[in-house]
Every structure is written in structure tokens, then in C-alpha cells.
Amino acid sequence: MTPLLLCLALASLAEADDGDATAAPAAIHQPVVRDPHADEAYLRALAAWRSGDARLALREARQATELAGGRHEPAQLLTGYALLRTGSRLDGLGVLKALAEGATPAEDDAVRRSAWVAYHRYADRNERGHVSIYASPQVAARFSGDALVPGVGYSLGVDVPLLGLFGPAVELSGYDTSAGDAVIEGPVLDLLGSMHVPLGGGAWALRFKAGPALWFAHGALYGDRLAPTLGSRTILGFDARPWPAMGFFFDIGGWAWPGLAETLPSWMFAWDVRTGIVFWFTPDPAPKIRR
């Protein structure tokens, strides 16, 4: 089979996009595979893939690789896609990672780069070791006498995992849960220890954060003074990463302000509910092209 025919066959693979990360990248240029039987098996795999039969595509792609002596990079790439689509996630990721950055990665840079992109599209959804920023509106509440007074606010945070699932986080929040004149208002700075625990092999993870909080308090209680108040913050929630660079979260949190226990007991505790967006900083998904 000529190089042109093989490239055209690979380009046709790019059209088989069902909306997930197993859709093949466009324009893979692969050197000629010498065994014509391997090429024939690979083209049968392509035809099966285009018809939506991922299991047959997997079988034919594996046969093509075997006939080529274990090295048929387009067939190996298709094998990785087909494994993902048939539910063998770990095996599929293993094949793609080997092509992208294994001990003997793909010699063709386009195959290697395509395998890298596909690998990260799947693997990153379960990854929580990347730096992230997140922002949300929040609905907050405090006890005022015998009533629960609601309020709204905002939050902005940065999460920096340093030890796998663990690391520091910094959050800036602002909320006003007072009625009428603001008894206490002002932004809150939280310095937290953060833990993210992926749930299974999918996009969801458990979030837990806890640490000291500093409230730059002012308002009617303090007059013209700024009264930094030390407290603590605890958060429990979930986040989802359906895309490598973006997702969303939902959590419930609470502050405790022991310094207000005597002067304004009804403000000693405050709770909030937040839902917002998360942006993850992913590694470059395109390895440098070798010259």
C-alpha cells in the first residue's frame, strides 16, 4: 500500500467522531508498513471503526499490529481508541501513553502527538494534581437571634497540589448576611489545606479544605475601624472535570469566629453554599516535533 493510500485511510479515521475523546485526530502521516496483509487488516479495522463497530475495529487493529511484527503505529493508535470506546479504559490509556511517552514512543511525530492528546483528554478528567483556579457566587447564612439570615456573596480561589492529592489553597470571599445596616462586612481570606479524592475512574472528585481564616471586618459594629478577626474555615464538596481544562464544583462550608463569642455571639458561626466553575492548568498536550 502506498504512503498516500495509508494517509488517506488515516484521515478517514478522523471523521469517526462520536463526540468523545476517542475520535481520531486528523492527518496522521505514517511511513509505509511493508507487510501488505497488515495494511489490509488495518483498513478493515478502519472500516469497522467508521461503521461504529469498535470491537471489530479492535480485533482487526490488533491483528494488523501482530502481522507487522508488533509495530504498526496507526493500528496501535486505533487500538487505543477502540479500547477506550469498548470500556477498557486502563488498557486504552496504557496503549496511548506508550505511544506518546513510553520507552519506545511512536516514531511518527503526528501519531505520538495524537496519542498524547487523546491520553490527556481521558486521563486528565480523573487527575487532581494540576493547579486550578475557581470562582463562584455564594449564598451565605448566619444566626441572628432566633432567625437564620441569608445573604449573597462571591468567592475566588487558587488550589496548588504539591503532594499528589494534597496541597495548599487560598480563597478570597466576601459576603454580607446582615439586614439593614451592615453590622459586620468585609472580605475574608482563607489559607487552607486542601485534599481532592477522585471517585472511581471518572470525572468526579471529593473536595475537602480546612484551615485558618482572616476576616478584614468593618461595619456598624466597628465604626471607622478595620478589625482583622481570626477564625477557621472548613469546606466539604465535590467537583467534576468533564474537560481537561474546565469543570465545575459544589460545596458547603462554614466559618467559626471565636473572637465574636462575647461581643456579637450571633455572628460566631456562618455557613455558605457555593457552586461555580474551575479552570485547571494542564500540561502542554503537544510534544515537540522532532526534526
Coordinates of C-alpha atoms in Angstrom, one line a residue:
M1 CA 0.0 0.0 0.0
T2 CA 1.4 3.4 -0.9
P3 CA 2.1 6.1 1.7
L4 CA -0.7 8.2 0.1
L5 CA -3.3 5.4 0.5
L6 CA -2.3 4.9 4.1
C7 CA -2.5 8.6 4.8
L8 CA -6.0 8.8 3.2
A9 CA -7.1 5.9 5.3
L10 CA -5.9 7.6 8.4
A11 CA -7.5 10.8 7.5
S12 CA -10.8 8.9 7.2
L13 CA -10.4 7.8 10.8
A14 CA -10.7 11.5 11.8
E15 CA -14.3 11.6 10.5
A16 CA -15.4 9.0 13.0
D17 CA -16.1 11.5 15.8
D18 CA -18.9 10.5 18.1
G19 CA -18.3 13.4 20.5
D20 CA -15.8 11.8 22.8
A21 CA -12.1 11.7 23.1
T22 CA -11.8 8.5 21.0
A23 CA -12.4 10.5 17.8
A24 CA -9.2 10.2 15.8
P25 CA -7.1 13.2 15.0
A26 CA -6.8 14.5 11.5
A27 CA -3.9 13.9 9.1
I28 CA -1.6 11.3 10.6
H29 CA 1.4 10.6 8.3
Q30 CA 2.9 7.2 8.8
P31 CA 5.8 5.6 7.0
V32 CA 4.9 2.6 4.8
V33 CA 4.2 -0.6 6.6
R34 CA 5.9 -3.3 4.5
D35 CA 3.5 -6.2 5.2
P36 CA 0.5 -5.8 2.9
H37 CA -1.5 -8.2 5.0
A38 CA -1.0 -5.9 8.0
D39 CA -2.2 -3.0 5.9
E40 CA -5.3 -4.9 4.8
A41 CA -6.2 -5.8 8.4
Y42 CA -5.7 -2.1 9.3
L43 CA -8.0 -0.9 6.5
R44 CA -10.6 -3.5 7.7
A45 CA -10.2 -2.0 11.2
L46 CA -10.8 1.5 9.8
A47 CA -13.9 0.3 8.0
A48 CA -15.2 -1.2 11.2
W49 CA -14.4 1.9 13.2
R50 CA -16.3 4.1 10.7
S51 CA -19.3 1.8 10.8
G52 CA -19.4 2.1 14.6
D53 CA -18.2 -1.4 15.4
A54 CA -15.4 -0.7 17.9
R55 CA -15.0 -4.4 18.9
L56 CA -14.3 -5.5 15.3
A57 CA -12.0 -2.5 14.8
L58 CA -10.1 -3.5 17.9
R59 CA -9.7 -7.1 16.7
E60 CA -8.5 -6.1 13.2
A61 CA -6.2 -3.4 14.6
R62 CA -4.6 -5.9 16.9
Q63 CA -4.2 -8.3 14.0
A64 CA -2.6 -5.6 11.9
T65 CA -0.1 -4.9 14.7
E66 CA 0.7 -8.6 15.0
L67 CA 1.2 -9.1 11.3
A68 CA 3.5 -6.1 11.2
G69 CA 5.8 -7.6 13.8
G70 CA 4.3 -5.7 16.8
R71 CA 4.9 -2.2 15.4
H72 CA 2.1 -0.7 13.3
E73 CA 1.7 2.8 14.8
P74 CA -1.6 3.7 13.1
A75 CA -3.1 0.4 14.1
Q76 CA -1.7 0.8 17.7
L77 CA -3.3 4.2 17.8
L78 CA -6.6 2.8 16.7
T79 CA -6.2 0.0 19.2
G80 CA -6.0 2.6 22.0
Y81 CA -9.1 4.4 20.8
A82 CA -11.1 1.2 20.4
L83 CA -10.1 0.0 23.9
L84 CA -11.4 3.3 25.3
R85 CA -14.7 3.0 23.4
T86 CA -15.3 -0.6 24.4
G87 CA -14.9 0.3 28.1
S88 CA -11.3 -1.0 28.7
R89 CA -10.2 2.4 30.0
L90 CA -6.9 1.5 31.7
D91 CA -5.7 -0.7 28.8
G92 CA -6.6 2.0 26.3
L93 CA -4.8 4.7 28.3
G94 CA -1.8 2.4 28.6
V95 CA -1.6 2.0 24.8
L96 CA -1.9 5.7 24.2
K97 CA 0.6 6.6 26.9
A98 CA 3.1 4.1 25.5
L99 CA 2.8 5.7 22.0
A100 CA 3.1 9.2 23.5
E101 CA 5.8 8.9 26.0
G102 CA 6.7 5.3 26.6
A103 CA 10.2 3.7 26.5
T104 CA 9.7 3.4 22.7
P105 CA 7.3 6.1 21.7
A106 CA 5.8 6.4 18.2
E107 CA 8.5 7.4 15.7
D108 CA 6.0 9.4 13.7
D109 CA 5.5 12.7 15.5
A110 CA 1.9 13.1 14.4
V111 CA 1.0 9.7 15.8
R112 CA 2.9 10.5 19.0
R113 CA 1.2 13.9 19.4
S114 CA -2.3 12.5 18.6
A115 CA -1.8 9.7 21.2
W116 CA -0.7 12.3 23.8
V117 CA -3.8 14.5 23.1
A118 CA -6.1 11.5 23.4
Y119 CA -4.4 10.3 26.5
H120 CA -4.7 13.6 28.3
R121 CA -8.3 14.1 27.2
Y122 CA -9.2 10.9 29.2
A123 CA -6.6 10.8 32.0
D124 CA -6.9 14.5 33.0
R125 CA -10.6 14.1 33.8
N126 CA -9.5 12.0 36.8
E127 CA -6.4 14.0 37.6
R128 CA -6.4 16.4 40.6
G129 CA -2.7 17.0 40.7
H130 CA -2.9 20.1 38.5
V131 CA -3.0 23.7 39.7
S132 CA -6.5 25.2 39.4
I133 CA -8.4 28.4 40.0
Y134 CA -12.1 28.6 40.8
A135 CA -14.7 31.2 41.2
S136 CA -18.4 31.2 42.3
P137 CA -21.2 33.2 43.7
Q138 CA -22.3 32.0 47.2
V139 CA -25.3 32.0 49.3
A140 CA -24.3 32.6 52.9
A141 CA -26.2 32.5 56.2
R142 CA -25.8 33.4 59.9
F143 CA -27.8 33.1 63.0
S144 CA -29.2 36.4 64.2
G145 CA -31.1 35.8 67.5
D146 CA -33.5 33.1 66.7
A147 CA -33.6 33.6 62.9
L148 CA -31.4 32.5 60.1
V149 CA -30.5 35.5 57.9
P150 CA -29.5 34.8 54.3
G151 CA -27.0 36.8 52.2
V152 CA -25.1 36.5 49.0
G153 CA -21.5 37.0 48.1
Y154 CA -18.6 35.8 45.9
S155 CA -15.5 33.7 46.2
L156 CA -12.3 33.2 44.3
G157 CA -9.7 30.6 45.0
V158 CA -6.4 29.0 43.9
D159 CA -5.5 25.4 44.6
V160 CA -1.9 24.2 44.3
P161 CA -1.5 20.4 44.8
L162 CA 2.0 19.7 45.9
L163 CA 1.9 16.1 47.3
G164 CA -0.4 14.2 44.9
L165 CA -3.9 14.9 46.2
F166 CA -2.8 17.3 48.9
G167 CA -1.6 20.9 48.9
P168 CA -2.4 24.5 49.9
A169 CA -5.3 26.6 48.7
V170 CA -6.0 30.3 49.1
E171 CA -9.5 31.7 48.9
L172 CA -10.9 35.2 49.0
S173 CA -14.6 35.6 49.8
G174 CA -17.0 38.4 50.5
Y175 CA -20.4 38.2 51.9
D176 CA -23.0 40.3 53.8
T177 CA -25.6 38.5 55.8
S178 CA -26.9 41.4 57.7
A179 CA -30.3 43.1 57.5
G180 CA -30.4 46.8 57.1
D181 CA -27.1 48.5 58.1
A182 CA -24.1 46.1 57.7
V183 CA -23.2 45.2 61.3
I184 CA -20.1 43.4 60.0
E185 CA -18.9 43.2 56.5
G186 CA -15.6 42.9 54.6
P187 CA -13.6 40.3 52.7
V188 CA -12.4 37.0 54.2
L189 CA -9.0 35.5 53.3
D190 CA -8.8 31.7 53.9
L191 CA -5.4 29.8 54.0
L192 CA -6.4 26.2 53.7
G193 CA -5.0 22.7 53.4
S194 CA -6.7 21.0 50.5
M195 CA -7.4 17.4 49.6
H196 CA -9.0 16.1 46.4
V197 CA -10.0 12.4 46.2
P198 CA -11.1 11.2 42.7
L199 CA -14.2 9.0 42.8
G200 CA -13.5 5.9 40.7
G201 CA -12.1 6.5 37.2
G202 CA -14.4 9.2 36.1
A203 CA -14.5 13.0 36.2
W204 CA -15.8 13.4 39.8
A205 CA -13.8 14.1 42.9
L206 CA -14.4 14.8 46.6
R207 CA -13.1 18.1 47.9
F208 CA -12.1 18.8 51.5
K209 CA -10.5 22.0 52.8
A210 CA -9.7 23.3 56.2
G211 CA -7.5 26.0 57.8
P212 CA -7.3 29.5 59.3
A213 CA -9.3 32.4 58.1
L214 CA -8.8 36.1 58.4
W215 CA -11.8 38.4 58.2
F216 CA -11.0 42.0 57.4
A217 CA -14.1 43.1 59.3
H218 CA -15.6 46.6 59.4
G219 CA -19.1 48.0 59.5
A220 CA -21.5 49.4 62.1
L221 CA -20.0 47.4 64.9
Y222 CA -16.6 48.9 64.5
G223 CA -17.3 52.4 63.2
D224 CA -14.5 53.6 61.1
R225 CA -12.1 50.9 62.3
L226 CA -10.8 47.9 60.4
A227 CA -10.8 44.9 62.8
P228 CA -9.0 41.9 61.4
T229 CA -10.6 38.9 63.0
L230 CA -9.0 35.4 63.1
G231 CA -11.2 32.3 62.7
S232 CA -11.3 29.0 60.9
R233 CA -12.8 27.6 57.7
T234 CA -14.0 24.1 56.7
I235 CA -15.3 23.0 53.3
L236 CA -16.7 19.8 52.0
G237 CA -18.0 19.3 48.5
F238 CA -17.5 17.8 45.0
D239 CA -16.0 18.8 41.7
A240 CA -16.3 17.4 38.2
R241 CA -13.8 17.7 35.4
P242 CA -15.6 16.7 32.2
W243 CA -13.0 18.6 30.1
P244 CA -9.2 18.7 30.7
A245 CA -9.1 22.5 31.3
M246 CA -12.6 23.2 32.8
G247 CA -15.2 21.9 35.1
F248 CA -17.5 22.9 38.0
F249 CA -17.8 22.4 41.7
F250 CA -20.4 22.4 44.5
D251 CA -19.5 22.7 48.2
I252 CA -20.8 23.6 51.6
G253 CA -18.6 25.5 54.0
G254 CA -18.5 27.1 57.4
W255 CA -16.6 29.7 59.3
A256 CA -16.1 30.0 63.1
W257 CA -15.1 33.3 64.7
P258 CA -14.3 32.7 68.3
G259 CA -13.4 36.4 68.8
L260 CA -17.0 37.4 68.3
A261 CA -18.3 35.0 71.0
E262 CA -18.7 37.8 73.6
T263 CA -19.2 40.9 71.5
L264 CA -21.7 39.5 68.9
P265 CA -22.5 35.8 69.6
S266 CA -24.9 35.6 66.7
W267 CA -22.0 36.1 64.3
M268 CA -19.7 33.5 65.8
F269 CA -20.7 30.9 63.1
A270 CA -21.5 31.4 59.4
W271 CA -22.3 28.9 56.6
D272 CA -22.3 29.2 52.9
V273 CA -23.3 27.1 49.8
R274 CA -21.3 27.6 46.6
T275 CA -21.4 26.4 43.1
G276 CA -19.1 27.6 40.4
I277 CA -16.5 26.9 37.7
V278 CA -13.0 25.5 37.9
F279 CA -10.1 26.0 35.5
W280 CA -7.2 23.5 35.5
F281 CA -3.8 24.3 34.2
T282 CA -3.0 21.2 32.1
P283 CA 0.4 20.2 30.7
D284 CA 1.1 21.0 27.1
P285 CA -0.7 18.2 25.2
A286 CA 1.6 18.5 22.1
P287 CA 5.1 17.1 22.4
K288 CA 7.7 18.9 20.4
I289 CA 8.1 17.6 16.9
R290 CA 11.5 16.0 16.3
R291 CA 13.4 17.3 13.3

